[in-house]
XYZ file of C-alpha atoms in Angstrom:
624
model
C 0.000 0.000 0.000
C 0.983 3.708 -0.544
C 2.522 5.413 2.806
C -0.305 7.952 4.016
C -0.230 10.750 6.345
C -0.615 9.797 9.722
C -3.533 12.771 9.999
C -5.052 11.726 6.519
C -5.247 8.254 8.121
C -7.219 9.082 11.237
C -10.144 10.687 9.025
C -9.860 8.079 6.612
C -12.169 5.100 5.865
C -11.547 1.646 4.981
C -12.120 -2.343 4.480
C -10.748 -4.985 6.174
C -11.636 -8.853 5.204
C -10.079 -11.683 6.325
C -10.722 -15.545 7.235
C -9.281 -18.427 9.087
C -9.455 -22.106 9.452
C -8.621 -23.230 13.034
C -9.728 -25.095 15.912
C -11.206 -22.510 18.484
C -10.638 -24.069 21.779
C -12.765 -21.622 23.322
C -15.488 -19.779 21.488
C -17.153 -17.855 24.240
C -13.559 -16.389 24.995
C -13.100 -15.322 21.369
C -16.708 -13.893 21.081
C -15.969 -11.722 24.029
C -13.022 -10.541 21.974
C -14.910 -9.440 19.155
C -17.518 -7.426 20.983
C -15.114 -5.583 23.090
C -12.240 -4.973 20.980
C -14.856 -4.234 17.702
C -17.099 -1.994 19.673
C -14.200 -0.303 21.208
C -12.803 0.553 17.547
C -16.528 1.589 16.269
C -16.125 -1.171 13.709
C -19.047 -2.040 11.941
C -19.751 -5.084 9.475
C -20.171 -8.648 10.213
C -18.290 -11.155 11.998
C -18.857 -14.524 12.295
C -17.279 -17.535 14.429
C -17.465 -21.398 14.541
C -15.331 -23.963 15.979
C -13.386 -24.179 12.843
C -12.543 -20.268 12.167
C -13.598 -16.923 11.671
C -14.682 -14.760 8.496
C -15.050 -11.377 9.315
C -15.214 -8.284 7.065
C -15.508 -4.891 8.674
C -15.166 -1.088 8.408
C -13.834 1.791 10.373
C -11.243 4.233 10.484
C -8.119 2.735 9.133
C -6.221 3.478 12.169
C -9.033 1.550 14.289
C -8.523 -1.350 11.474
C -4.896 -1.444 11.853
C -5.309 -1.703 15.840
C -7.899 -4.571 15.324
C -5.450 -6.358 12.793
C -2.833 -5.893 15.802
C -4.924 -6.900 18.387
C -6.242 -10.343 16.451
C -2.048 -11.227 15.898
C -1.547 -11.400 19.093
C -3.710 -14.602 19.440
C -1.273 -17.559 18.075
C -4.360 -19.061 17.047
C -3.974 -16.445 13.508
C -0.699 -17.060 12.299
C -0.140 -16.684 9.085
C -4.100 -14.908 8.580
C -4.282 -12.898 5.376
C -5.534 -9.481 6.739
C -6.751 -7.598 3.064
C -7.019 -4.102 4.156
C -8.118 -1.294 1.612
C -8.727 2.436 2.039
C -12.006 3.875 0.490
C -15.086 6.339 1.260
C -17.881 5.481 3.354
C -21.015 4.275 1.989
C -22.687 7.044 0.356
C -26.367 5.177 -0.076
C -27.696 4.206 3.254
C -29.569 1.308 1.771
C -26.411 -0.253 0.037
C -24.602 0.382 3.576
C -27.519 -1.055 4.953
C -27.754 -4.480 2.952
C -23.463 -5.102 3.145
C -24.342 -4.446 6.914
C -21.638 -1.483 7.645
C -25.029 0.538 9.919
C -24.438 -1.631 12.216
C -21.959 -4.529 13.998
C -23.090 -8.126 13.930
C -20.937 -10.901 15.669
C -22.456 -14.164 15.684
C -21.329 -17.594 16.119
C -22.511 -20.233 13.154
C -21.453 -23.502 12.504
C -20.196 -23.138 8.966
C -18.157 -20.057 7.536
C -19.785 -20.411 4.597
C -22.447 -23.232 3.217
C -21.376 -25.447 0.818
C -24.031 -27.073 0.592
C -28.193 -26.481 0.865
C -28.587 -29.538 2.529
C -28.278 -29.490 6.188
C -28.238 -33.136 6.545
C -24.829 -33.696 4.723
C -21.374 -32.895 6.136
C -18.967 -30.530 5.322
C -15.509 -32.304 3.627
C -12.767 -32.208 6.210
C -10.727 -28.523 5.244
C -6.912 -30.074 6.063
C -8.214 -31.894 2.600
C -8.364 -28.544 0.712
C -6.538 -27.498 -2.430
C -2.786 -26.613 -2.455
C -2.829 -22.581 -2.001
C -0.791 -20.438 -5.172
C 0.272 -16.981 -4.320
C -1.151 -14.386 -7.331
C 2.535 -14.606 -8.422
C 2.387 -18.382 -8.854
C -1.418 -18.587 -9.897
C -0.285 -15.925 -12.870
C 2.311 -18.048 -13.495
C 0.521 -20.776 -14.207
C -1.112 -19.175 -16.500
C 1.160 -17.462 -18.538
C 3.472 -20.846 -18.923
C -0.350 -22.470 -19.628
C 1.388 -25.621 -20.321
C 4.409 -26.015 -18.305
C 5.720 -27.610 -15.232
C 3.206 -26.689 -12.063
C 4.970 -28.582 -9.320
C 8.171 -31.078 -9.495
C 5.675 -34.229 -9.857
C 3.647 -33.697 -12.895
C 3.753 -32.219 -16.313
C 0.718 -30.151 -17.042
C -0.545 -29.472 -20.778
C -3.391 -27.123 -21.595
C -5.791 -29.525 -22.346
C -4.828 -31.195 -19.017
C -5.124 -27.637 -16.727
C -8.783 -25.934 -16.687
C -9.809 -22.879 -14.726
C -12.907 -23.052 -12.036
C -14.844 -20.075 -10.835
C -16.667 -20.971 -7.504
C -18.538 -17.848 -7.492
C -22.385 -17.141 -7.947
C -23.288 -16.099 -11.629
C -24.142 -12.473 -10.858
C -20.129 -12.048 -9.999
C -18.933 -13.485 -12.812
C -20.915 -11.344 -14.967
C -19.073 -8.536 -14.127
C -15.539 -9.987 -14.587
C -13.559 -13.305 -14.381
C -10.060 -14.496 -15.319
C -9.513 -15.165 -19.020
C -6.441 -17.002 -20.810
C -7.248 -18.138 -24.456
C -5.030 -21.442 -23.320
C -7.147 -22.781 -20.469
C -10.737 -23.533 -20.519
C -12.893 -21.815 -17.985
C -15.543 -23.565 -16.121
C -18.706 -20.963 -14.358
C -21.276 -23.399 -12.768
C -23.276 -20.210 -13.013
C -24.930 -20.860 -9.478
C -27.274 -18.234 -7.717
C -25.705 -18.892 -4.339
C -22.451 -20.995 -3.283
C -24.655 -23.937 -1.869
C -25.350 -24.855 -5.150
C -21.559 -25.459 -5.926
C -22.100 -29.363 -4.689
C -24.737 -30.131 -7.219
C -22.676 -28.640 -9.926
C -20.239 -30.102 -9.248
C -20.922 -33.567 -8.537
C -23.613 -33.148 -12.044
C -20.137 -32.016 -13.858
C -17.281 -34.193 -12.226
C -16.260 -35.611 -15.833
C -14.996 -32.539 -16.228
C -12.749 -32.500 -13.326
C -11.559 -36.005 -13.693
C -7.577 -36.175 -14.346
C -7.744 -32.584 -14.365
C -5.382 -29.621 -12.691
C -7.772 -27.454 -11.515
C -7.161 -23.979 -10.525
C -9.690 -22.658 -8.751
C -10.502 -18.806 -7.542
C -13.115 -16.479 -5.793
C -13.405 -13.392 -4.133
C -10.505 -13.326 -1.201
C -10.227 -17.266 -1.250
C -12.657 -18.545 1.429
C -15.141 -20.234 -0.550
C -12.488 -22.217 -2.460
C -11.076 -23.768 0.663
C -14.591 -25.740 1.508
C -14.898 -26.824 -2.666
C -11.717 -27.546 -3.463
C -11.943 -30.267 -0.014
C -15.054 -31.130 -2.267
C -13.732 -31.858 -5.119
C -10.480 -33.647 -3.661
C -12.734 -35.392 -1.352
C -13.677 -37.664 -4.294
C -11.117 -39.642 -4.657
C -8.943 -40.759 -7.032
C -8.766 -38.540 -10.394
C -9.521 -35.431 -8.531
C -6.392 -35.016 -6.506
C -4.727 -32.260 -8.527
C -6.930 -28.802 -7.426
C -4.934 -25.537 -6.708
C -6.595 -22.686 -4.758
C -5.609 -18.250 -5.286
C -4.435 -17.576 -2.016
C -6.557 -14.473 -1.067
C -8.271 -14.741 -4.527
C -9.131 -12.059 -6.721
C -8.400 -9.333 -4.252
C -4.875 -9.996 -3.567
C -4.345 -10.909 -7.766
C -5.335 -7.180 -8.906
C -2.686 -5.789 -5.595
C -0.278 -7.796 -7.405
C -1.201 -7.141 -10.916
C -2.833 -3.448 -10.631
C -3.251 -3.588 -14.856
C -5.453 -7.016 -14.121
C -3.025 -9.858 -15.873
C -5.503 -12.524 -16.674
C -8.569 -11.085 -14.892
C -10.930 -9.106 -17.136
C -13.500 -6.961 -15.963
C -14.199 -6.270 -12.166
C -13.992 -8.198 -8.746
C -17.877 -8.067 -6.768
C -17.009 -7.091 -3.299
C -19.517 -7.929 -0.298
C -19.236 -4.715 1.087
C -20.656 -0.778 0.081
C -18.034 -0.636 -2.888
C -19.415 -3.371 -4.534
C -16.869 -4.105 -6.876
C -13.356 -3.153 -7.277
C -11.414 -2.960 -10.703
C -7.988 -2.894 -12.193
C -6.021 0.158 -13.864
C -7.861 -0.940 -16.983
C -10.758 -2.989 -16.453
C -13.229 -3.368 -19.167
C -16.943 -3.601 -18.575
C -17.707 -6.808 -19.484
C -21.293 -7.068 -18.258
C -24.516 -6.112 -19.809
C -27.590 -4.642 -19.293
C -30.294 -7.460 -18.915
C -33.124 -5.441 -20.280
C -31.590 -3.718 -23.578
C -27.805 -5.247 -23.994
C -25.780 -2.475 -23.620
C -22.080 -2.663 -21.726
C -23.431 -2.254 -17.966
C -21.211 -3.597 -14.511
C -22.948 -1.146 -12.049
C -24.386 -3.343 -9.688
C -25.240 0.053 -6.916
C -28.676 0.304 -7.487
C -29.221 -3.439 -5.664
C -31.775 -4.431 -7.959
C -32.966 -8.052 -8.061
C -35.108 -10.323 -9.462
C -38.261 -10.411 -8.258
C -37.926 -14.233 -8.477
C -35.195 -15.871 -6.975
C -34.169 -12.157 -5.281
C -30.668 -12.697 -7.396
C -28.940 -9.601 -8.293
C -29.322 -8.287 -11.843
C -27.737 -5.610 -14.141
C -29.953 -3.307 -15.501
C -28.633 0.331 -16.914
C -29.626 3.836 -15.815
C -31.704 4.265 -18.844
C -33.879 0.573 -18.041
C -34.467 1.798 -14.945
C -38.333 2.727 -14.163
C -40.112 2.922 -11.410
C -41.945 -0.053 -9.976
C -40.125 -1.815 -12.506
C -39.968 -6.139 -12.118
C -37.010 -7.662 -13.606
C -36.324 -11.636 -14.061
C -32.908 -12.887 -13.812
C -31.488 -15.171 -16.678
C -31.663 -17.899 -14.753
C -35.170 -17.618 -13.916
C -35.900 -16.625 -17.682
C -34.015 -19.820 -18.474
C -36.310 -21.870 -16.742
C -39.218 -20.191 -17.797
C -40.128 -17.156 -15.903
C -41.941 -14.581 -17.355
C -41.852 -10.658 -16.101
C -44.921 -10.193 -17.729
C -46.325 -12.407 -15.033
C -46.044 -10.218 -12.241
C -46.609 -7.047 -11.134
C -44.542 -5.496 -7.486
C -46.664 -3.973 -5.240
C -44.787 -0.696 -4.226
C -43.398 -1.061 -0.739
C -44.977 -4.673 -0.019
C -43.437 -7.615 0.435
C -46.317 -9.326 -2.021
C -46.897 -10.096 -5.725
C -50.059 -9.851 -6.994
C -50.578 -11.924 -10.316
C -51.953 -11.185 -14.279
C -54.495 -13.730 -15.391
C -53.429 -16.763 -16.938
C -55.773 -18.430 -19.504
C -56.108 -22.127 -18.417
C -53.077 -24.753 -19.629
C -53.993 -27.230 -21.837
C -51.536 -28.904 -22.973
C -51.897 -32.062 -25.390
C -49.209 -35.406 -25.177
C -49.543 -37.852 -28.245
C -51.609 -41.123 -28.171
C -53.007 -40.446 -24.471
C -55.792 -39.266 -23.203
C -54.896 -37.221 -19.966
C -56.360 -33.776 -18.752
C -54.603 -31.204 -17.144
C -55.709 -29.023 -14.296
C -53.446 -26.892 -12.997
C -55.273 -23.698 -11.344
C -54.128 -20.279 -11.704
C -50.737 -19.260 -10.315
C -51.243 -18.160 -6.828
C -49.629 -15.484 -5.408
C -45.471 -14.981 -6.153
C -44.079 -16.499 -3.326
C -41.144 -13.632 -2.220
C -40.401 -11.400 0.148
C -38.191 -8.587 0.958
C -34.886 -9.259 1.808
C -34.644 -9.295 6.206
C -38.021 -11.402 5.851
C -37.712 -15.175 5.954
C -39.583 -16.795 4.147
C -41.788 -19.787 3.831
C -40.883 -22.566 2.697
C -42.700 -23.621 -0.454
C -44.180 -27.396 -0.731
C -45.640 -29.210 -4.072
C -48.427 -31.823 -2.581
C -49.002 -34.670 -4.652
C -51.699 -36.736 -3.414
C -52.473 -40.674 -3.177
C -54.524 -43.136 -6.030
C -58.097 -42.270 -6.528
C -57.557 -39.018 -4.732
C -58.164 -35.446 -5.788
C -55.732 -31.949 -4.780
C -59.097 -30.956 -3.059
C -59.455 -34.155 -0.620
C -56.138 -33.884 0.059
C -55.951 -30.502 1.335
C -58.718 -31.486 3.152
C -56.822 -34.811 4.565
C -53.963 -32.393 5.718
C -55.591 -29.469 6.889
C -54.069 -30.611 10.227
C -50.866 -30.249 8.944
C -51.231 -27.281 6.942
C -52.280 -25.234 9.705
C -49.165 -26.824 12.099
C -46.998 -25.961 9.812
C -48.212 -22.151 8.629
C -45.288 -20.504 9.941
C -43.006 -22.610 8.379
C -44.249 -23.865 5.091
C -46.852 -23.019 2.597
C -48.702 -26.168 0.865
C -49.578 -26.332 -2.761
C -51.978 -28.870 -4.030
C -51.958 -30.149 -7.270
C -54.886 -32.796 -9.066
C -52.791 -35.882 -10.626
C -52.595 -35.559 -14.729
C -54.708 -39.105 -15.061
C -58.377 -38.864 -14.783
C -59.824 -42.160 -13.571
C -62.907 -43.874 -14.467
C -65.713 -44.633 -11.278
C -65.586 -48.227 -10.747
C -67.677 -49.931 -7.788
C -67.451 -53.693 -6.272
C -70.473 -55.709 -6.384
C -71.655 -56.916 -3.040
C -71.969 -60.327 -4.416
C -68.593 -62.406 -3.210
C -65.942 -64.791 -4.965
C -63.654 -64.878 -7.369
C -63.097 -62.944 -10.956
C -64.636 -65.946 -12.826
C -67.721 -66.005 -10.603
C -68.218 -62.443 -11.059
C -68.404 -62.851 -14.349
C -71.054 -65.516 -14.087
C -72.859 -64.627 -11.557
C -76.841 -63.691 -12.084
C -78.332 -60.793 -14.270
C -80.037 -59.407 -10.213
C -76.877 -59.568 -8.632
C -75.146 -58.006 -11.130
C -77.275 -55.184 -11.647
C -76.340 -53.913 -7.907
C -76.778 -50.321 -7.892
C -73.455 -48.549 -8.243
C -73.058 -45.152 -5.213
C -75.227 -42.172 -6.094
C -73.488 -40.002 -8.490
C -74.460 -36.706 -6.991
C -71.781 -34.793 -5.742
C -69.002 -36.990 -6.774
C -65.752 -35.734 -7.417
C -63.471 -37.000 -10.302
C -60.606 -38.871 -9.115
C -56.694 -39.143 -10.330
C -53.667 -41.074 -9.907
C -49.916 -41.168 -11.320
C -47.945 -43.355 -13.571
C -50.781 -45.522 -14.155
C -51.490 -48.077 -17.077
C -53.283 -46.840 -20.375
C -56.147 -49.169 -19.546
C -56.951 -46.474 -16.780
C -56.877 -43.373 -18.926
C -60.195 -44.173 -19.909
C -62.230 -40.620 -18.942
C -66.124 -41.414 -17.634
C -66.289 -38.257 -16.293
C -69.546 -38.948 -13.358
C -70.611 -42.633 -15.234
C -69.926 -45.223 -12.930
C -68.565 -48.623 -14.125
C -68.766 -52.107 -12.402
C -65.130 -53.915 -11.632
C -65.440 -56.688 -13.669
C -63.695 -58.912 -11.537
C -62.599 -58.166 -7.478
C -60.789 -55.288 -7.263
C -57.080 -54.926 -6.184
C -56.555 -51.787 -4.661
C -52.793 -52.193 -4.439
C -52.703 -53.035 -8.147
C -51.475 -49.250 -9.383
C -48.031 -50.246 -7.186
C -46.489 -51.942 -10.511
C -48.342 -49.444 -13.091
C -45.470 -47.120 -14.830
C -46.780 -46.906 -18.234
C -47.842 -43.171 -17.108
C -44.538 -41.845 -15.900
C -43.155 -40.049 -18.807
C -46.950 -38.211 -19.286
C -46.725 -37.512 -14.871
C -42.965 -36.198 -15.255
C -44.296 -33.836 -18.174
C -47.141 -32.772 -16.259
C -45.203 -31.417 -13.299
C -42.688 -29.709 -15.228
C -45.773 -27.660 -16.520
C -46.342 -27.364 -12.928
C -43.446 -25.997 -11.516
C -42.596 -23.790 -14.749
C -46.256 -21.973 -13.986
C -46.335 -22.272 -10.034
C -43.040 -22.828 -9.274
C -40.393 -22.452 -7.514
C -40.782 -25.324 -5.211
C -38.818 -25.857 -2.279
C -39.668 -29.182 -2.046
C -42.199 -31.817 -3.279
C -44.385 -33.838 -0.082
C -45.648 -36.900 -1.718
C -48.101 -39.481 0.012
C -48.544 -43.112 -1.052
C -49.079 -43.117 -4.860
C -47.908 -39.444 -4.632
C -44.429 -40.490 -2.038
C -43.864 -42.945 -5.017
C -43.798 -40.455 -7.606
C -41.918 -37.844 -5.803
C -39.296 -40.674 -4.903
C -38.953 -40.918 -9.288
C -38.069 -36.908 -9.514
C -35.744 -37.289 -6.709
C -33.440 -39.966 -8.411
C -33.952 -38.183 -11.834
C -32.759 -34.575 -10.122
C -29.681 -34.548 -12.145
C -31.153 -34.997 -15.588
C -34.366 -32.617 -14.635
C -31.921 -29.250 -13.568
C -33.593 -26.338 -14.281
C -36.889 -27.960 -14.754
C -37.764 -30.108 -11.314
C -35.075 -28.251 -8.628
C -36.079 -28.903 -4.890
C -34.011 -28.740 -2.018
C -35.622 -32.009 -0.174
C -38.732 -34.655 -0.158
C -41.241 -35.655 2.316
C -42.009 -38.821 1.383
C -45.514 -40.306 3.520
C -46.698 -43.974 3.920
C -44.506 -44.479 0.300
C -43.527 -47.395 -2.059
C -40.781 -47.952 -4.443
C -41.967 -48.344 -8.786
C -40.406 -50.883 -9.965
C -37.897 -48.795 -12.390
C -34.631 -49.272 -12.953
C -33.563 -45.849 -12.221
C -34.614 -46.355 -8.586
C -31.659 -49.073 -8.809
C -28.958 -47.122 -10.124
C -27.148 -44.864 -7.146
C -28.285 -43.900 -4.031
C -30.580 -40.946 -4.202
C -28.758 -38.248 -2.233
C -31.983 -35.437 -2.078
C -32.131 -34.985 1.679
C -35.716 -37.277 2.558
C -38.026 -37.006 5.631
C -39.703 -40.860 5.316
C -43.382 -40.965 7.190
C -44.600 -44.492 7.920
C -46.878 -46.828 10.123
C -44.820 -48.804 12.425
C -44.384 -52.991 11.893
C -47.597 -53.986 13.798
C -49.653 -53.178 10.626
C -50.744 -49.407 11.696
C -50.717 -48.747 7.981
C -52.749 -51.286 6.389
C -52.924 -49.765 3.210
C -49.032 -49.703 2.631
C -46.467 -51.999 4.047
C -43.884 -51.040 7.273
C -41.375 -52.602 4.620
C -42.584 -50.904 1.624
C -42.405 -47.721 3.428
C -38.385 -49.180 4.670
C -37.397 -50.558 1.052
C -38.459 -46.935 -0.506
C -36.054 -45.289 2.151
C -32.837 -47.576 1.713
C -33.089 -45.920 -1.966
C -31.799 -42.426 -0.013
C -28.700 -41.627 0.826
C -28.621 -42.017 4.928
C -26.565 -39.299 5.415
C -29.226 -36.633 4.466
C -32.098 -39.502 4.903
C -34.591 -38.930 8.386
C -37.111 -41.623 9.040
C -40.230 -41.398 11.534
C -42.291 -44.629 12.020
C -46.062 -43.714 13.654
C -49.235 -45.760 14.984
C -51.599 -43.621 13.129
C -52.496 -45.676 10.256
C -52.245 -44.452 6.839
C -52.532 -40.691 7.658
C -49.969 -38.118 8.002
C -49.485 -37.767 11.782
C -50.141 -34.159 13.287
C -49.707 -35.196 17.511
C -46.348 -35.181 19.217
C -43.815 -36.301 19.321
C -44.319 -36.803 15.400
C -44.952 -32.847 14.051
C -42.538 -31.355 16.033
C -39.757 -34.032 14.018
C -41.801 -32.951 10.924
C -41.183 -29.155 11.821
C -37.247 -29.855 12.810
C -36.475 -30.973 9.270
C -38.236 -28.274 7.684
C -36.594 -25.417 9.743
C -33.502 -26.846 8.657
C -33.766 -24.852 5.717
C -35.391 -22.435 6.197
């Protein structure tokens, strides 16, 4: 840094970021720290400790920085801590000071650093596993050679050497490193605990590989280069930026192989080189545009988006790329000025028509946009999908229980099934299919249930000889009917997989899907198809209730690692209608790790007493 007058420094403002990976022996001691030595300096910013480290990133005087960095030294437990320290101006926008949370200090104790992953259920990768660190001298290097000897074991050509960004998409947009040599991988995430998806979707890619991997001032690439290595052979060879983007430009001030600018989380926003180009672009008109100030999002996911001076209207919506991607529409909503609610335009009714079967659709209008302001948590979001020979509206009904449990948590969607099915009743004579069909013109002409009031009924992945439509005609079984028989019908899937990405692209986003019997079977089949289905079926986990395995050979493949909440009767027949070991064999298709299991005496219902909602309502709030 450039030597400053001792006066100048006392007025002037500045940054400080910095992270480290240790064990804390005693976190209450070092949270005392923080809050006295922080609040003494009239530091403001965020702090946060676990057992394994700290990330912190702050602002203050630079004199009160430079007595913090002092005071942290002191403690052997930081040796060797990269303290990035940069002079700047305060915040001049409340809000933006506001939202990178410099109005105020706020030390808290978490048990991550950062998330790498959205699912609670699944440990973190051991960090002594992480990627060797390069200095910006070495990572340039690298580069520049593109081709050369990295270390003294291995040779690495270009097509062997690839470059990975682990940072969310709206960062990249702005600027990222660039080397006509090397390949450069963006996931092109919205948040960094979608890293684990992309890369376990993508690991062919980083097979036999050297990666080098980067982000903003290195944290994030400590947890996903452990990842990555954390696979096992073929994935040994990852390299990390020590102190990432932010230490490269101090070293290279004209950017070297980074184009564009680095996204800061804190009231500058981003920082560039001597010479960076704007590489990002408006997403409304095209135009160059990197100005991310403004904080606008999309009214969607809540993502950050670029949109120019001259896009810029008030009450405006915008819909990230992402969201456009997977079929978002702006037109679709309208923000309600200062209001954390969407209101939303008509929608004519889909109809949508699949060759060779007869199936009708009934998805309602979209409800409400399901956002909120950022400081508000939300809901979580939940896709029902009823049993066989059920209907959305008896389901809702079934669960009403549950919904209202469950209202400050999690907001339930109900869906009708895309098969209609025909009314079939029993005869009350007895005996087998072949007596049925002989038995007498009287007994056969048993009246059927009265027709008034009935409501059409629906199932999943069911066989074509059930698509028939009889809309309120009722029809005599012509032999004795096998409930259980729809637990081998799959002739329906592809038709029910179709169906529900209609679904989520016009109600969607979904947090997760809650799926009982028929429905728990069909929910199970988007779970172990999550990788193929990106962008179109994308939930976070699965309640699965009084469920059974289809006999599919995808469901044999690889454990499915969606994190699962499994609902079932217990093994003294509580659930008559589906088996304790139906219920078991469905949940040894899971992954354990992230797999939770709750066995009831309630039959074949969705229990709402204790002990069993409050185990219901721990999963959920695990991520929330």
């Amino acid at each position: 840094m450039v030597p400053r007058n001792k006066d100048r420094e006392e007025e002037e403002y500045g940054v400080l970021l910095y992270y480290k990976y240790a064990q804390i022996p005693d976190l209450d001691e070092l949270l005392n720290f923080y809050h006295s030595n922080c609040n003494s300096l009239a530091l403001l910013g965020r702090v946060r400790l676990s057992p394994l480290g700290v990330n912190v990133t702050v602002g203050g005087k630079l004199c009160s920085l430079k007595k913090h960095i002092a005071a942290v030294e002191s403690n052997n437990l930081f040796g060797g801590t990269d303290f990035k320290i940069a002079a700047c101006r305060s915040p001049l926008n409340d809000k933006v000071a506001e939202e990178c949370g410099f109005t105020s200090l706020s030390i808290r104790v978490v048990k991550e650093l950062v998330t790498l992953s959205s699912n609670p259920l699944i440990k973190s990768p051991a960090i002594s596993n992480a990627g060797k660190h390069l200095s910006a001298v070495e990572f340039h290097s690298v580069l520049r050679k593109a081709g050369h000897i990295l270390d003294n074991d291995s040779s690495i050509h270009n097509k062997d050497l690839i470059l990975l960004d682990a940072r969310n998409l709206y960062e990249t947009r702005i600027g990222k490193f660039h080397n006509s040599n090397v390949e450069t991988l963006d996931p092109s995430i919205r948040q960094y605990s979608d890293l684990p998806t992309w890369i376990d979707d993508n690991s062919d890619l980083l097979r036999g590989k050297h990666v080098l991997m980067y982000c903003t001032g290195g944290i994030r690439c400590e947890m996903a280069s452990a990842y990555i290595r954390s696979k096992g052979v073929g994935y040994e060879n990852v390299f990390q930026l020590f102190g990432g983007i932010q230490r490269y430009l101090e070293q290279f001030p004209d950017g070297g192989y980074f184009k564009g600018k680095n996204f800061v989380f804190d009231h500058r926003i981003s920082v560039g080189s001597s010479e960076a180009d704007v590489l990002g672009t408006c997403l409304l008109c095209g135009l160059s545009f990197d100005d991310y100030s403004s904080r606008l999002r999309c009214s969607y996911c809540r993502m950050l988006v670029l949109v120019c001076d001259s896009c810029q209207k008030d009450g405006s919506t915008f819909v990230c790329e992402l969201c456009q991607k997977h079929g978002k529409d702006v037109s679709l909503i309208s923000l309600v000025e200062n209001s954390i609610s969407y209101t939303m335009s008509t929608q004519t009714e889909l109809k949508t028509v699949y060759p060779d079967t007869k199936v009708s659709l009934h998805l309602p209008r979209r409800e409400d946009l399901y956002a909120t302001e950022i400081g508000h948590r939300r809901k979580l979001k939940i896709l029902c999908l009823h049993g066989f020979r059920q209907n959305a509206s008896n389901f809702k009904g079934r669960t009403a229980s549950l919904a209202k449990k469950l209202k400050s948590i999690a907001e339930l969607v109900f869906v009708d099934a895309p098969h209609e099915l025909p009314f079939i009743y029993q005869p009350s004579v007895q005996g087998s299919c072949h007596n049925c069909a002989s038995s007498s013109p009287s007994q056969q002409q048993s009246p059927p249930p009265p027709s008034e009031h009935c409501k059409k009924k629906f199932a999943w992945v069911v066989a074509p000889d059930l698509r028939e439509r009889s809309e309120t005609d009722w029809k005599m079984a012509d032999c004795p009917f096998d409930p259980l028989q729809y637990q081998q019908q799959t002739d329906g899937l592809d038709v029910s997989l179709a169906y529900l990405k209609e679904v989520f692209a016009h109600r969607g986003p979904f947090d997760g899907i809650l799926g009982f019997s028929q429905g728990a079977a069909m929910a199970a089949v988007v779970c172990s198809q999550l990788g193929m289905l990106k962008g179109e079926l994308d939930i976070r986990f699965v309640i699965l209730c009084s469920g059974f395995a289809l006999t599919l050979s995808e469901l044999e493949k690889r454990l499915i690692k969606c994190p699962s909440l499994h609902i079932f009767g217990g093994n003294h027949g509580n659930d008559r209608q589906i088996a304790n070991q139906a219920s078991r064999d469905l949940a040894s298709l899971f992954d354990g790790s992230c797999c939770v299991k709750i066995e009831h005496d309630c039959g074949h219902i969705i229990p709402t007493r204790l002990p069993y909602i409050d185990q219901i309502k721990d999963f959920l709030k695990s991520f929330l």
